[in-house]
Amino acid sequence: MMYVSTRGAANLGQFSDVLLMGLAPDGGLAMPESIPTFSPTDIEALRGLSYPDLAYAVMRPFISDIPEADLRALLHATYTEQAFHSPEITPLTPLGDSGLYLLELSNGPSLAFKDMAMQFLGHVFEYTLEKRGQRLNILGATSGDTGSAAEYAMLGKPRVNVFMLSPQGRMSAFQQAQMYGLNEPNIFNIAVEGVFDDCQDLVKEVNGDAEFKQKYDIGAVNSINWARVLAQAVYYFKGYFALGLPAGAEADFSVPSGNFGNVFAGYLAKRMGLPLGRLLVASNENDVLHEFFTTGNYHVRPAAQVAQTSSPSMDIGKASNFERYLYLIAGSDALQTKGWWDEVGASRPVNLQGSAHWDAVQASGFRSGRSTHADRLATIKRIDTQFGRLIDPHTADGVLVGEQFKRPGVPMVCLETALPAKFEETVIEAVGRTPERPARFAGIEKGERFCEVLPNDVAALKAFIAGKLGNSTHS
């Protein structure tokens, strides 16, 4: 399988090449030349597979440059009961007989769904770099959970350094402690004076400097990395099969959405042939995606207009993976996609209303909803009261929208994106008690912090990276 850019650059190479690449040279995102599809018979043959074997079946068509035995070994090393604290890896829990289900994605090392892909990235980075005799300096941005998931995945990986940007003062105390509490030689935490979108833009600016990127072996772990999206598609298959539906029966999924990577992975699974009906995009007050799916107008928000909310991992005004979605909506037309993103880059809206592309959006099965702080508190309290299940504020956004769009006779799977312990303040406000946390995280907020504060300035960031790595090439 060869890869191309959403903006037209061809011949990006195979899976391992785009794994280490981050952004494509033209600023676009890597996509497979075509999306392999499973027939209904193929889909049924996947039922009952263990998580690692299911991951192999789903991911293999996209990964042609890693030998079968090696890829299977990587996936079996990644998806273990020891790492994810459940033999099922992603247990599916019904909420009573409501037809709503929680797909538990938050039992990994950092207690967030990002572990599902990031643990694989840790293993496949190490494997690929070892094969090539290279090193990689990962530059990432996090609104809360990507950072800790990446850092936990890369701990002890001698060929990988992690430079992780986060918005200063905009994560929960638990999230900050998870990241900033790490004192490891290959982990560098940087708090940027700005919002998540500023962090994301800095990553893209550095990636856009080809000379700097090459000199310092800069790679990416944000959901701009194709391997992240691909690994996340697997749990849609796992969640679907766990419902035990008749062959071909539909299920709907509701997904808390900020950067669009998680829900785009569901769309990838659907395009591969999994019988998914609706994919629900659950937004918080930063409702850029909700605005698009209800009006056809995609208008990114400048940093100053990004609200600070109680579901902070979704406090995003510019959804990176949305470019991949519109690329597919445009029929893989890179010229059209580049035109749209030129408009986005100039802070102009892209409006598809009334066009053939809007018809394609409508046909793709996406719907959306929005929630507020009051909605989150009410939903957390109601789910706790009715079903004895405590959920975090992001998952509450997904449950609320899932309830709004629940179809009679069609299961609604809500993705649990983090454990409530990561957002104690909001959960306490909702239910009046402190959520339980795994013993390994007891008292982490009291520990020492290791973090550098930098201005929202690409020159300062480059200087910091260069200073830590020295002025020589690190491959």
Tab-separated table of N, CA, C and O in Angstrom, residues 95-212:
chain	number	residue	atom	x	y	z
A	95	LEU	N	-25.656	0.256	29.330
A	95	LEU	CA	-26.233	1.115	30.356
A	95	LEU	C	-27.682	0.658	30.545
A	95	LEU	O	-28.600	1.113	29.863
A	96	GLY	N	-27.861	-0.304	31.444
A	96	GLY	CA	-29.184	-0.880	31.667
A	96	GLY	C	-29.731	-1.466	30.385
A	96	GLY	O	-29.004	-2.072	29.583
A	97	ASP	N	-31.036	-1.289	30.180
A	97	ASP	CA	-31.661	-1.775	28.939
A	97	ASP	C	-32.047	-0.592	28.049
A	97	ASP	O	-33.008	-0.655	27.276
A	98	SER	N	-31.255	0.492	28.140
A	98	SER	CA	-31.564	1.721	27.406
A	98	SER	C	-31.195	1.649	25.926
A	98	SER	O	-31.586	2.518	25.145
A	99	GLY	N	-30.422	0.618	25.564
A	99	GLY	CA	-29.908	0.569	24.193
A	99	GLY	C	-28.644	1.381	24.011
A	99	GLY	O	-28.094	1.448	22.917
A	100	LEU	N	-28.194	2.016	25.116
A	100	LEU	CA	-26.926	2.747	25.115
A	100	LEU	C	-25.829	1.863	25.690
A	100	LEU	O	-26.064	1.099	26.635
A	101	TYR	N	-24.646	1.986	25.122
A	101	TYR	CA	-23.492	1.214	25.579
A	101	TYR	C	-22.292	2.136	25.729
A	101	TYR	O	-22.158	3.114	24.993
A	102	LEU	N	-21.420	1.785	26.667
A	102	LEU	CA	-20.134	2.460	26.785
A	102	LEU	C	-19.049	1.521	26.266
A	102	LEU	O	-18.932	0.386	26.742
A	103	LEU	N	-18.282	1.986	25.309
A	103	LEU	CA	-17.112	1.245	24.860
A	103	LEU	C	-15.922	1.794	25.647
A	103	LEU	O	-15.531	2.954	25.480
A	104	GLU	N	-15.386	0.981	26.526
A	104	GLU	CA	-14.346	1.428	27.460
A	104	GLU	C	-12.989	1.454	26.756
A	104	GLU	O	-12.419	0.411	26.440
A	105	LEU	N	-12.487	2.660	26.547
A	105	LEU	CA	-11.208	2.851	25.866
A	105	LEU	C	-10.166	3.458	26.803
A	105	LEU	O	-9.098	3.865	26.353
A	106	SER	N	-10.469	3.494	28.091
A	106	SER	CA	-9.692	4.321	29.025
A	106	SER	C	-9.010	3.512	30.117
A	106	SER	O	-8.713	4.035	31.185
A	107	ASN	N	-8.738	2.244	29.852
A	107	ASN	CA	-8.141	1.403	30.880
A	107	ASN	C	-6.636	1.242	30.727
A	107	ASN	O	-6.012	0.473	31.444
A	108	GLY	N	-6.039	1.981	29.776
A	108	GLY	CA	-4.617	1.869	29.510
A	108	GLY	C	-3.762	2.693	30.460
A	108	GLY	O	-4.258	3.252	31.455
A	109	PRO	N	-2.476	2.822	30.155
A	109	PRO	CA	-1.524	3.446	31.083
A	109	PRO	C	-1.848	4.881	31.467
A	109	PRO	O	-1.553	5.295	32.590
A	110	SER	N	-2.445	5.677	30.558
A	110	SER	CA	-2.711	7.081	30.887
A	110	SER	C	-4.186	7.361	31.160
A	110	SER	O	-4.576	8.505	31.350
A	111	LEU	N	-5.020	6.329	31.157
A	111	LEU	CA	-6.449	6.425	31.480
A	111	LEU	C	-7.242	7.218	30.444
A	111	LEU	O	-8.256	7.835	30.770
A	112	ALA	N	-6.799	7.204	29.192
A	112	ALA	CA	-7.515	7.896	28.129
A	112	ALA	C	-7.453	7.070	26.845
A	112	ALA	O	-6.558	6.239	26.668
A	113	PHE	N	-8.396	7.324	25.946
A	113	PHE	CA	-8.502	6.520	24.721
A	113	PHE	C	-7.253	6.622	23.844
A	113	PHE	O	-6.993	5.745	23.015
A	114	LYS	N	-6.471	7.691	24.036
A	114	LYS	CA	-5.275	7.860	23.207
A	114	LYS	C	-4.302	6.687	23.363
A	114	LYS	O	-3.498	6.414	22.472
A	115	ASP	N	-4.373	5.991	24.510
A	115	ASP	CA	-3.489	4.835	24.713
A	115	ASP	C	-3.719	3.751	23.664
A	115	ASP	O	-2.796	2.998	23.331
A	116	MET	N	-4.944	3.653	23.160
A	116	MET	CA	-5.268	2.574	22.232
A	116	MET	C	-4.378	2.613	20.993
A	116	MET	O	-3.982	1.577	20.455
A	117	ALA	N	-4.064	3.809	20.522
A	117	ALA	CA	-3.175	3.939	19.369
A	117	ALA	C	-1.745	4.197	19.801
A	117	ALA	O	-0.800	3.701	19.181
A	118	MET	N	-1.564	4.969	20.868
A	118	MET	CA	-0.221	5.405	21.232
A	118	MET	C	0.655	4.253	21.688
A	118	MET	O	1.867	4.234	21.442
A	119	GLN	N	0.066	3.264	22.360
A	119	GLN	CA	0.857	2.110	22.761
A	119	GLN	C	1.396	1.366	21.532
A	119	GLN	O	2.535	0.908	21.519
A	120	PHE	N	0.579	1.282	20.497
A	120	PHE	CA	1.056	0.678	19.244
A	120	PHE	C	2.175	1.522	18.638
A	120	PHE	O	3.202	0.998	18.189
A	121	LEU	N	1.995	2.844	18.646
A	121	LEU	CA	3.028	3.712	18.090
A	121	LEU	C	4.360	3.512	18.804
A	121	LEU	O	5.417	3.498	18.159
A	122	GLY	N	4.332	3.378	20.117
A	122	GLY	CA	5.574	3.163	20.852
A	122	GLY	C	6.321	1.943	20.344
A	122	GLY	O	7.531	1.981	20.118
A	123	HIS	N	5.587	0.861	20.139
A	123	HIS	CA	6.211	-0.385	19.673
A	123	HIS	C	6.666	-0.289	18.218
A	123	HIS	O	7.766	-0.729	17.867
A	124	VAL	N	5.816	0.287	17.359
A	124	VAL	CA	6.152	0.302	15.935
A	124	VAL	C	7.236	1.340	15.635
A	124	VAL	O	8.064	1.149	14.737
A	125	PHE	N	7.270	2.439	16.392
A	125	PHE	CA	8.382	3.389	16.255
A	125	PHE	C	9.701	2.688	16.575
A	125	PHE	O	10.678	2.779	15.829
A	126	GLU	N	9.730	2.019	17.716
A	126	GLU	CA	10.959	1.353	18.153
A	126	GLU	C	11.414	0.328	17.109
A	126	GLU	O	12.596	0.262	16.752
A	127	TYR	N	10.464	-0.451	16.614
A	127	TYR	CA	10.769	-1.479	15.610
A	127	TYR	C	11.335	-0.846	14.338
A	127	TYR	O	12.373	-1.260	13.819
A	128	THR	N	10.654	0.172	13.831
A	128	THR	CA	11.044	0.791	12.561
A	128	THR	C	12.376	1.517	12.670
A	128	THR	O	13.241	1.416	11.789
A	129	LEU	N	12.566	2.248	13.766
A	129	LEU	CA	13.823	2.975	13.953
A	129	LEU	C	14.994	2.020	14.116
A	129	LEU	O	16.105	2.271	13.623
A	130	GLU	N	14.768	0.923	14.809
A	130	GLU	CA	15.815	-0.086	14.969
A	130	GLU	C	16.204	-0.671	13.611
A	130	GLU	O	17.395	-0.807	13.293
A	131	LYS	N	15.199	-0.993	12.806
A	131	LYS	CA	15.457	-1.554	11.472
A	131	LYS	C	16.263	-0.582	10.618
A	131	LYS	O	17.117	-0.997	9.830
A	132	ARG	N	15.981	0.706	10.754
A	132	ARG	CA	16.609	1.718	9.906
A	132	ARG	C	17.855	2.336	10.524
A	132	ARG	O	18.530	3.146	9.886
A	133	GLY	N	18.126	1.992	11.777
A	133	GLY	CA	19.277	2.574	12.450
A	133	GLY	C	19.130	4.072	12.650
A	133	GLY	O	20.099	4.823	12.559
A	134	GLN	N	17.907	4.522	12.924
A	134	GLN	CA	17.626	5.951	13.039
A	134	GLN	C	17.142	6.307	14.439
A	134	GLN	O	16.801	5.440	15.246
A	135	ARG	N	17.097	7.618	14.696
A	135	ARG	CA	16.458	8.174	15.885
A	135	ARG	C	15.315	9.074	15.432
A	135	ARG	O	15.283	9.513	14.277
A	136	LEU	N	14.401	9.380	16.351
A	136	LEU	CA	13.274	10.264	16.031
A	136	LEU	C	13.017	11.185	17.210
A	136	LEU	O	13.029	10.758	18.364
A	137	ASN	N	12.799	12.445	16.899
A	137	ASN	CA	12.422	13.422	17.908
A	137	ASN	C	10.980	13.834	17.657
A	137	ASN	O	10.684	14.553	16.707
A	138	ILE	N	10.101	13.318	18.485
A	138	ILE	CA	8.673	13.535	18.299
A	138	ILE	C	8.295	14.911	18.823
A	138	ILE	O	8.625	15.268	19.957
A	139	LEU	N	7.609	15.664	17.995
A	139	LEU	CA	7.060	16.953	18.408
A	139	LEU	C	5.548	16.841	18.346
A	139	LEU	O	4.979	16.555	17.287
A	140	GLY	N	4.900	17.038	19.486
A	140	GLY	CA	3.452	16.888	19.532
A	140	GLY	C	2.794	18.026	20.274
A	140	GLY	O	3.445	18.823	20.956
A	141	ALA	N	1.479	18.108	20.118
A	141	ALA	CA	0.666	19.073	20.854
A	141	ALA	C	-0.458	18.318	21.529
A	141	ALA	O	-0.982	17.354	20.965
A	142	THR	N	-0.825	18.733	22.708
A	142	THR	CA	-1.884	18.045	23.435
A	142	THR	C	-2.834	19.046	24.075
A	142	THR	O	-2.418	20.106	24.552
A	143	SER	N	-4.112	18.692	24.067
A	143	SER	CA	-5.089	19.459	24.824
A	143	SER	C	-5.350	18.767	26.160
A	143	SER	O	-6.209	19.178	26.923
A	144	GLY	N	-4.616	17.683	26.411
A	144	GLY	CA	-4.761	17.020	27.698
A	144	GLY	C	-4.325	15.571	27.722
A	144	GLY	O	-3.548	15.165	28.582
A	145	ASP	N	-4.810	14.759	26.786
A	145	ASP	CA	-4.606	13.321	26.888
A	145	ASP	C	-3.558	12.758	25.936
A	145	ASP	O	-2.891	11.780	26.256
A	146	THR	N	-3.399	13.355	24.752
A	146	THR	CA	-2.381	12.856	23.821
A	146	THR	C	-1.004	12.897	24.468
A	146	THR	O	-0.200	11.974	24.311
A	147	GLY	N	-0.715	13.958	25.201
A	147	GLY	CA	0.611	14.136	25.777
A	147	GLY	C	0.998	13.015	26.704
A	147	GLY	O	2.049	12.385	26.536
A	148	SER	N	0.158	12.740	27.696
A	148	SER	CA	0.519	11.685	28.648
A	148	SER	C	0.524	10.322	27.965
A	148	SER	O	1.382	9.482	28.249
A	149	ALA	N	-0.405	10.081	27.038
A	149	ALA	CA	-0.426	8.797	26.334
A	149	ALA	C	0.856	8.600	25.531
A	149	ALA	O	1.438	7.510	25.512
A	150	ALA	N	1.320	9.661	24.859
A	150	ALA	CA	2.547	9.570	24.075
A	150	ALA	C	3.751	9.353	24.989
A	150	ALA	O	4.625	8.524	24.710
A	151	GLU	N	3.793	10.092	26.080
A	151	GLU	CA	4.952	10.000	26.963
A	151	GLU	C	5.036	8.638	27.638
A	151	GLU	O	6.117	8.054	27.740
A	152	TYR	N	3.894	8.105	28.063
A	152	TYR	CA	3.908	6.782	28.667
A	152	TYR	C	4.294	5.717	27.642
A	152	TYR	O	4.932	4.719	27.967
A	153	ALA	N	3.890	5.929	26.384
A	153	ALA	CA	4.218	4.957	25.337
A	153	ALA	C	5.697	4.989	24.966
A	153	ALA	O	6.249	3.987	24.507
A	154	MET	N	6.332	6.152	25.120
A	154	MET	CA	7.726	6.295	24.681
A	154	MET	C	8.734	6.191	25.832
A	154	MET	O	9.930	6.316	25.607
A	155	LEU	N	8.260	5.971	27.048
A	155	LEU	CA	9.167	5.812	28.179
A	155	LEU	C	10.153	4.678	27.902
A	155	LEU	O	9.762	3.585	27.488
A	156	GLY	N	11.421	4.964	28.128
A	156	GLY	CA	12.421	3.914	27.975
A	156	GLY	C	12.738	3.527	26.550
A	156	GLY	O	13.424	2.526	26.320
A	157	LYS	N	12.232	4.270	25.577
A	157	LYS	CA	12.537	3.985	24.170
A	157	LYS	C	13.803	4.781	23.805
A	157	LYS	O	13.743	6.001	23.625
A	158	PRO	N	14.944	4.108	23.689
A	158	PRO	CA	16.212	4.837	23.551
A	158	PRO	C	16.360	5.613	22.248
A	158	PRO	O	17.158	6.542	22.176
A	159	ARG	N	15.580	5.264	21.233
A	159	ARG	CA	15.725	5.950	19.939
A	159	ARG	C	14.723	7.095	19.752
A	159	ARG	O	14.657	7.693	18.685
A	160	VAL	N	13.931	7.382	20.786
A	160	VAL	CA	12.863	8.380	20.650
A	160	VAL	C	12.947	9.417	21.768
A	160	VAL	O	13.028	9.065	22.948
A	161	ASN	N	12.938	10.695	21.399
A	161	ASN	CA	12.701	11.788	22.346
A	161	ASN	C	11.317	12.364	22.087
A	161	ASN	O	10.844	12.349	20.950
A	162	VAL	N	10.678	12.870	23.127
A	162	VAL	CA	9.352	13.467	22.991
A	162	VAL	C	9.395	14.922	23.460
A	162	VAL	O	9.770	15.203	24.607
A	163	PHE	N	9.018	15.838	22.581
A	163	PHE	CA	8.819	17.247	22.921
A	163	PHE	C	7.321	17.511	22.837
A	163	PHE	O	6.750	17.512	21.742
A	164	MET	N	6.671	17.691	23.983
A	164	MET	CA	5.216	17.785	23.999
A	164	MET	C	4.762	19.179	24.428
A	164	MET	O	5.084	19.642	25.523
A	165	LEU	N	4.008	19.835	23.553
A	165	LEU	CA	3.469	21.160	23.829
A	165	LEU	C	2.070	21.033	24.417
A	165	LEU	O	1.247	20.254	23.932
A	166	SER	N	1.792	21.821	25.442
A	166	SER	CA	0.450	21.855	26.023
A	166	SER	C	0.102	23.306	26.344
A	166	SER	O	0.992	24.131	26.574
A	167	PRO	N	-1.182	23.640	26.342
A	167	PRO	CA	-1.583	25.028	26.630
A	167	PRO	C	-1.485	25.319	28.123
A	167	PRO	O	-2.107	24.635	28.935
A	168	GLN	N	-0.704	26.310	28.476
A	168	GLN	CA	-0.458	26.595	29.889
A	168	GLN	C	-1.761	26.880	30.642
A	168	GLN	O	-2.567	27.717	30.236
A	169	GLY	N	-1.979	26.134	31.722
A	169	GLY	CA	-3.113	26.377	32.604
A	169	GLY	C	-4.458	25.912	32.077
A	169	GLY	O	-5.488	26.212	32.680
A	170	ARG	N	-4.476	25.142	30.977
A	170	ARG	CA	-5.763	24.763	30.396
A	170	ARG	C	-6.046	23.264	30.468
A	170	ARG	O	-6.962	22.773	29.809
A	171	MET	N	-5.266	22.529	31.233
A	171	MET	CA	-5.544	21.114	31.455
A	171	MET	C	-5.958	20.907	32.910
A	171	MET	O	-5.699	21.762	33.762
A	172	SER	N	-6.570	19.763	33.187
A	172	SER	CA	-6.931	19.481	34.576
A	172	SER	C	-5.661	19.245	35.393
A	172	SER	O	-4.591	18.944	34.855
A	173	ALA	N	-5.794	19.358	36.711
A	173	ALA	CA	-4.642	19.151	37.600
A	173	ALA	C	-4.072	17.747	37.421
A	173	ALA	O	-2.851	17.550	37.432
A	174	PHE	N	-4.940	16.772	37.244
A	174	PHE	CA	-4.502	15.382	37.046
A	174	PHE	C	-3.718	15.255	35.745
A	174	PHE	O	-2.649	14.646	35.697
A	175	GLN	N	-4.256	15.841	34.672
A	175	GLN	CA	-3.571	15.766	33.381
A	175	GLN	C	-2.187	16.412	33.452
A	175	GLN	O	-1.205	15.871	32.936
A	176	GLN	N	-2.113	17.575	34.083
A	176	GLN	CA	-0.827	18.245	34.219
A	176	GLN	C	0.155	17.386	35.010
A	176	GLN	O	1.322	17.237	34.630
A	177	ALA	N	-0.320	16.809	36.114
A	177	ALA	CA	0.563	15.999	36.957
A	177	ALA	C	1.045	14.759	36.215
A	177	ALA	O	2.205	14.347	36.356
A	178	GLN	N	0.157	14.148	35.431
A	178	GLN	CA	0.556	12.967	34.658
A	178	GLN	C	1.744	13.267	33.757
A	178	GLN	O	2.666	12.468	33.635
A	179	MET	N	1.689	14.412	33.082
A	179	MET	CA	2.749	14.767	32.141
A	179	MET	C	3.954	15.387	32.842
A	179	MET	O	5.082	14.917	32.717
A	180	TYR	N	3.692	16.450	33.581
A	180	TYR	CA	4.795	17.238	34.135
A	180	TYR	C	5.517	16.516	35.264
A	180	TYR	O	6.618	16.902	35.656
A	181	GLY	N	4.908	15.456	35.784
A	181	GLY	CA	5.551	14.685	36.843
A	181	GLY	C	6.626	13.737	36.343
A	181	GLY	O	7.361	13.149	37.142
A	182	LEU	N	6.710	13.555	35.028
A	182	LEU	CA	7.716	12.648	34.473
A	182	LEU	C	9.073	13.338	34.400
A	182	LEU	O	9.207	14.406	33.818
A	183	ASN	N	10.067	12.712	35.003
A	183	ASN	CA	11.434	13.218	34.951
A	183	ASN	C	12.276	12.172	34.245
A	183	ASN	O	12.939	11.350	34.877
A	184	GLU	N	12.182	12.170	32.930
A	184	GLU	CA	12.842	11.164	32.109
A	184	GLU	C	13.754	11.849	31.104
A	184	GLU	O	13.416	12.921	30.581
A	185	PRO	N	14.894	11.222	30.786
A	185	PRO	CA	15.858	11.881	29.891
A	185	PRO	C	15.352	12.105	28.475
A	185	PRO	O	15.878	12.963	27.768
A	186	ASN	N	14.325	11.352	28.053
A	186	ASN	CA	13.844	11.502	26.670
A	186	ASN	C	12.494	12.218	26.582
A	186	ASN	O	11.861	12.231	25.535
A	187	ILE	N	12.026	12.813	27.689
A	187	ILE	CA	10.718	13.481	27.728
A	187	ILE	C	10.912	14.964	28.059
A	187	ILE	O	11.518	15.309	29.074
A	188	PHE	N	10.388	15.834	27.193
A	188	PHE	CA	10.480	17.281	27.409
A	188	PHE	C	9.078	17.891	27.326
A	188	PHE	O	8.467	17.910	26.259
A	189	ASN	N	8.583	18.367	28.468
A	189	ASN	CA	7.271	19.002	28.512
A	189	ASN	C	7.416	20.513	28.373
A	189	ASN	O	8.247	21.130	29.043
A	190	ILE	N	6.594	21.085	27.497
A	190	ILE	CA	6.649	22.518	27.213
A	190	ILE	C	5.239	23.092	27.335
A	190	ILE	O	4.335	22.693	26.591
A	191	ALA	N	5.032	23.998	28.275
A	191	ALA	CA	3.747	24.684	28.420
A	191	ALA	C	3.812	25.981	27.607
A	191	ALA	O	4.654	26.839	27.851
A	192	VAL	N	2.928	26.083	26.630
A	192	VAL	CA	2.913	27.234	25.723
A	192	VAL	C	1.929	28.281	26.238
A	192	VAL	O	0.813	27.947	26.666
A	193	GLU	N	2.334	29.519	26.185
A	193	GLU	CA	1.455	30.618	26.609
A	193	GLU	C	0.415	30.836	25.504
A	193	GLU	O	0.579	31.671	24.626
A	194	GLY	N	-0.650	30.050	25.547
A	194	GLY	CA	-1.692	30.105	24.523
A	194	GLY	C	-2.677	28.969	24.708
A	194	GLY	O	-2.747	28.361	25.787
A	195	VAL	N	-3.447	28.668	23.662
A	195	VAL	CA	-4.434	27.596	23.700
A	195	VAL	C	-3.922	26.421	22.866
A	195	VAL	O	-2.855	26.491	22.244
A	196	PHE	N	-4.688	25.320	22.858
A	196	PHE	CA	-4.251	24.130	22.127
A	196	PHE	C	-3.975	24.426	20.657
A	196	PHE	O	-2.998	23.935	20.086
A	197	ASP	N	-4.839	25.212	20.029
A	197	ASP	CA	-4.641	25.499	18.609
A	197	ASP	C	-3.299	26.186	18.349
A	197	ASP	O	-2.678	25.971	17.310
A	198	ASP	N	-2.856	27.007	19.288
A	198	ASP	CA	-1.530	27.616	19.167
A	198	ASP	C	-0.448	26.534	19.188
A	198	ASP	O	0.502	26.571	18.406
A	199	CYS	N	-0.599	25.569	20.095
A	199	CYS	CA	0.361	24.467	20.170
A	199	CYS	C	0.369	23.681	18.856
A	199	CYS	O	1.437	23.350	18.315
A	200	GLN	N	-0.815	23.391	18.363
A	200	GLN	CA	-0.950	22.635	17.119
A	200	GLN	C	-0.332	23.399	15.948
A	200	GLN	O	0.347	22.820	15.092
A	201	ASP	N	-0.545	24.699	15.911
A	201	ASP	CA	0.034	25.520	14.839
A	201	ASP	C	1.553	25.544	14.912
A	201	ASP	O	2.239	25.541	13.882
A	202	LEU	N	2.100	25.582	16.131
A	202	LEU	CA	3.556	25.556	16.283
A	202	LEU	C	4.136	24.254	15.739
A	202	LEU	O	5.167	24.249	15.063
A	203	VAL	N	3.461	23.142	16.030
A	203	VAL	CA	3.915	21.844	15.507
A	203	VAL	C	3.927	21.873	13.980
A	203	VAL	O	4.876	21.424	13.331
A	204	LYS	N	2.871	22.437	13.402
A	204	LYS	CA	2.789	22.477	11.936
A	204	LYS	C	3.832	23.422	11.341
A	204	LYS	O	4.390	23.150	10.277
A	205	GLU	N	4.103	24.532	12.048
A	205	GLU	CA	5.130	25.459	11.557
A	205	GLU	C	6.504	24.800	11.536
A	205	GLU	O	7.266	24.940	10.573
A	206	VAL	N	6.822	24.075	12.606
A	206	VAL	CA	8.118	23.390	12.647
A	206	VAL	C	8.175	22.327	11.557
A	206	VAL	O	9.185	22.182	10.860
A	207	ASN	N	7.069	21.589	11.373
A	207	ASN	CA	7.019	20.577	10.324
A	207	ASN	C	7.156	21.192	8.941
A	207	ASN	O	7.602	20.539	7.996
A	208	GLY	N	6.726	22.458	8.821
A	208	GLY	CA	6.799	23.144	7.536
A	208	GLY	C	8.194	23.629	7.177
A	208	GLY	O	8.446	24.031	6.035
A	209	ASP	N	9.109	23.587	8.152
A	209	ASP	CA	10.503	23.975	7.901
A	209	ASP	C	11.283	22.703	7.582
A	209	ASP	O	11.798	22.026	8.480
A	210	ALA	N	11.371	22.365	6.291
A	210	ALA	CA	11.939	21.087	5.870
A	210	ALA	C	13.380	20.913	6.350
A	210	ALA	O	13.788	19.819	6.764
A	211	GLU	N	14.137	22.009	6.320
A	211	GLU	CA	15.552	21.916	6.715
A	211	GLU	C	15.680	21.594	8.203
A	211	GLU	O	16.447	20.705	8.611
A	212	PHE	N	14.908	22.303	9.035
A	212	PHE	CA	14.948	22.055	10.486
A	212	PHE	C	14.440	20.649	10.798
A	212	PHE	O	15.024	19.912	11.595
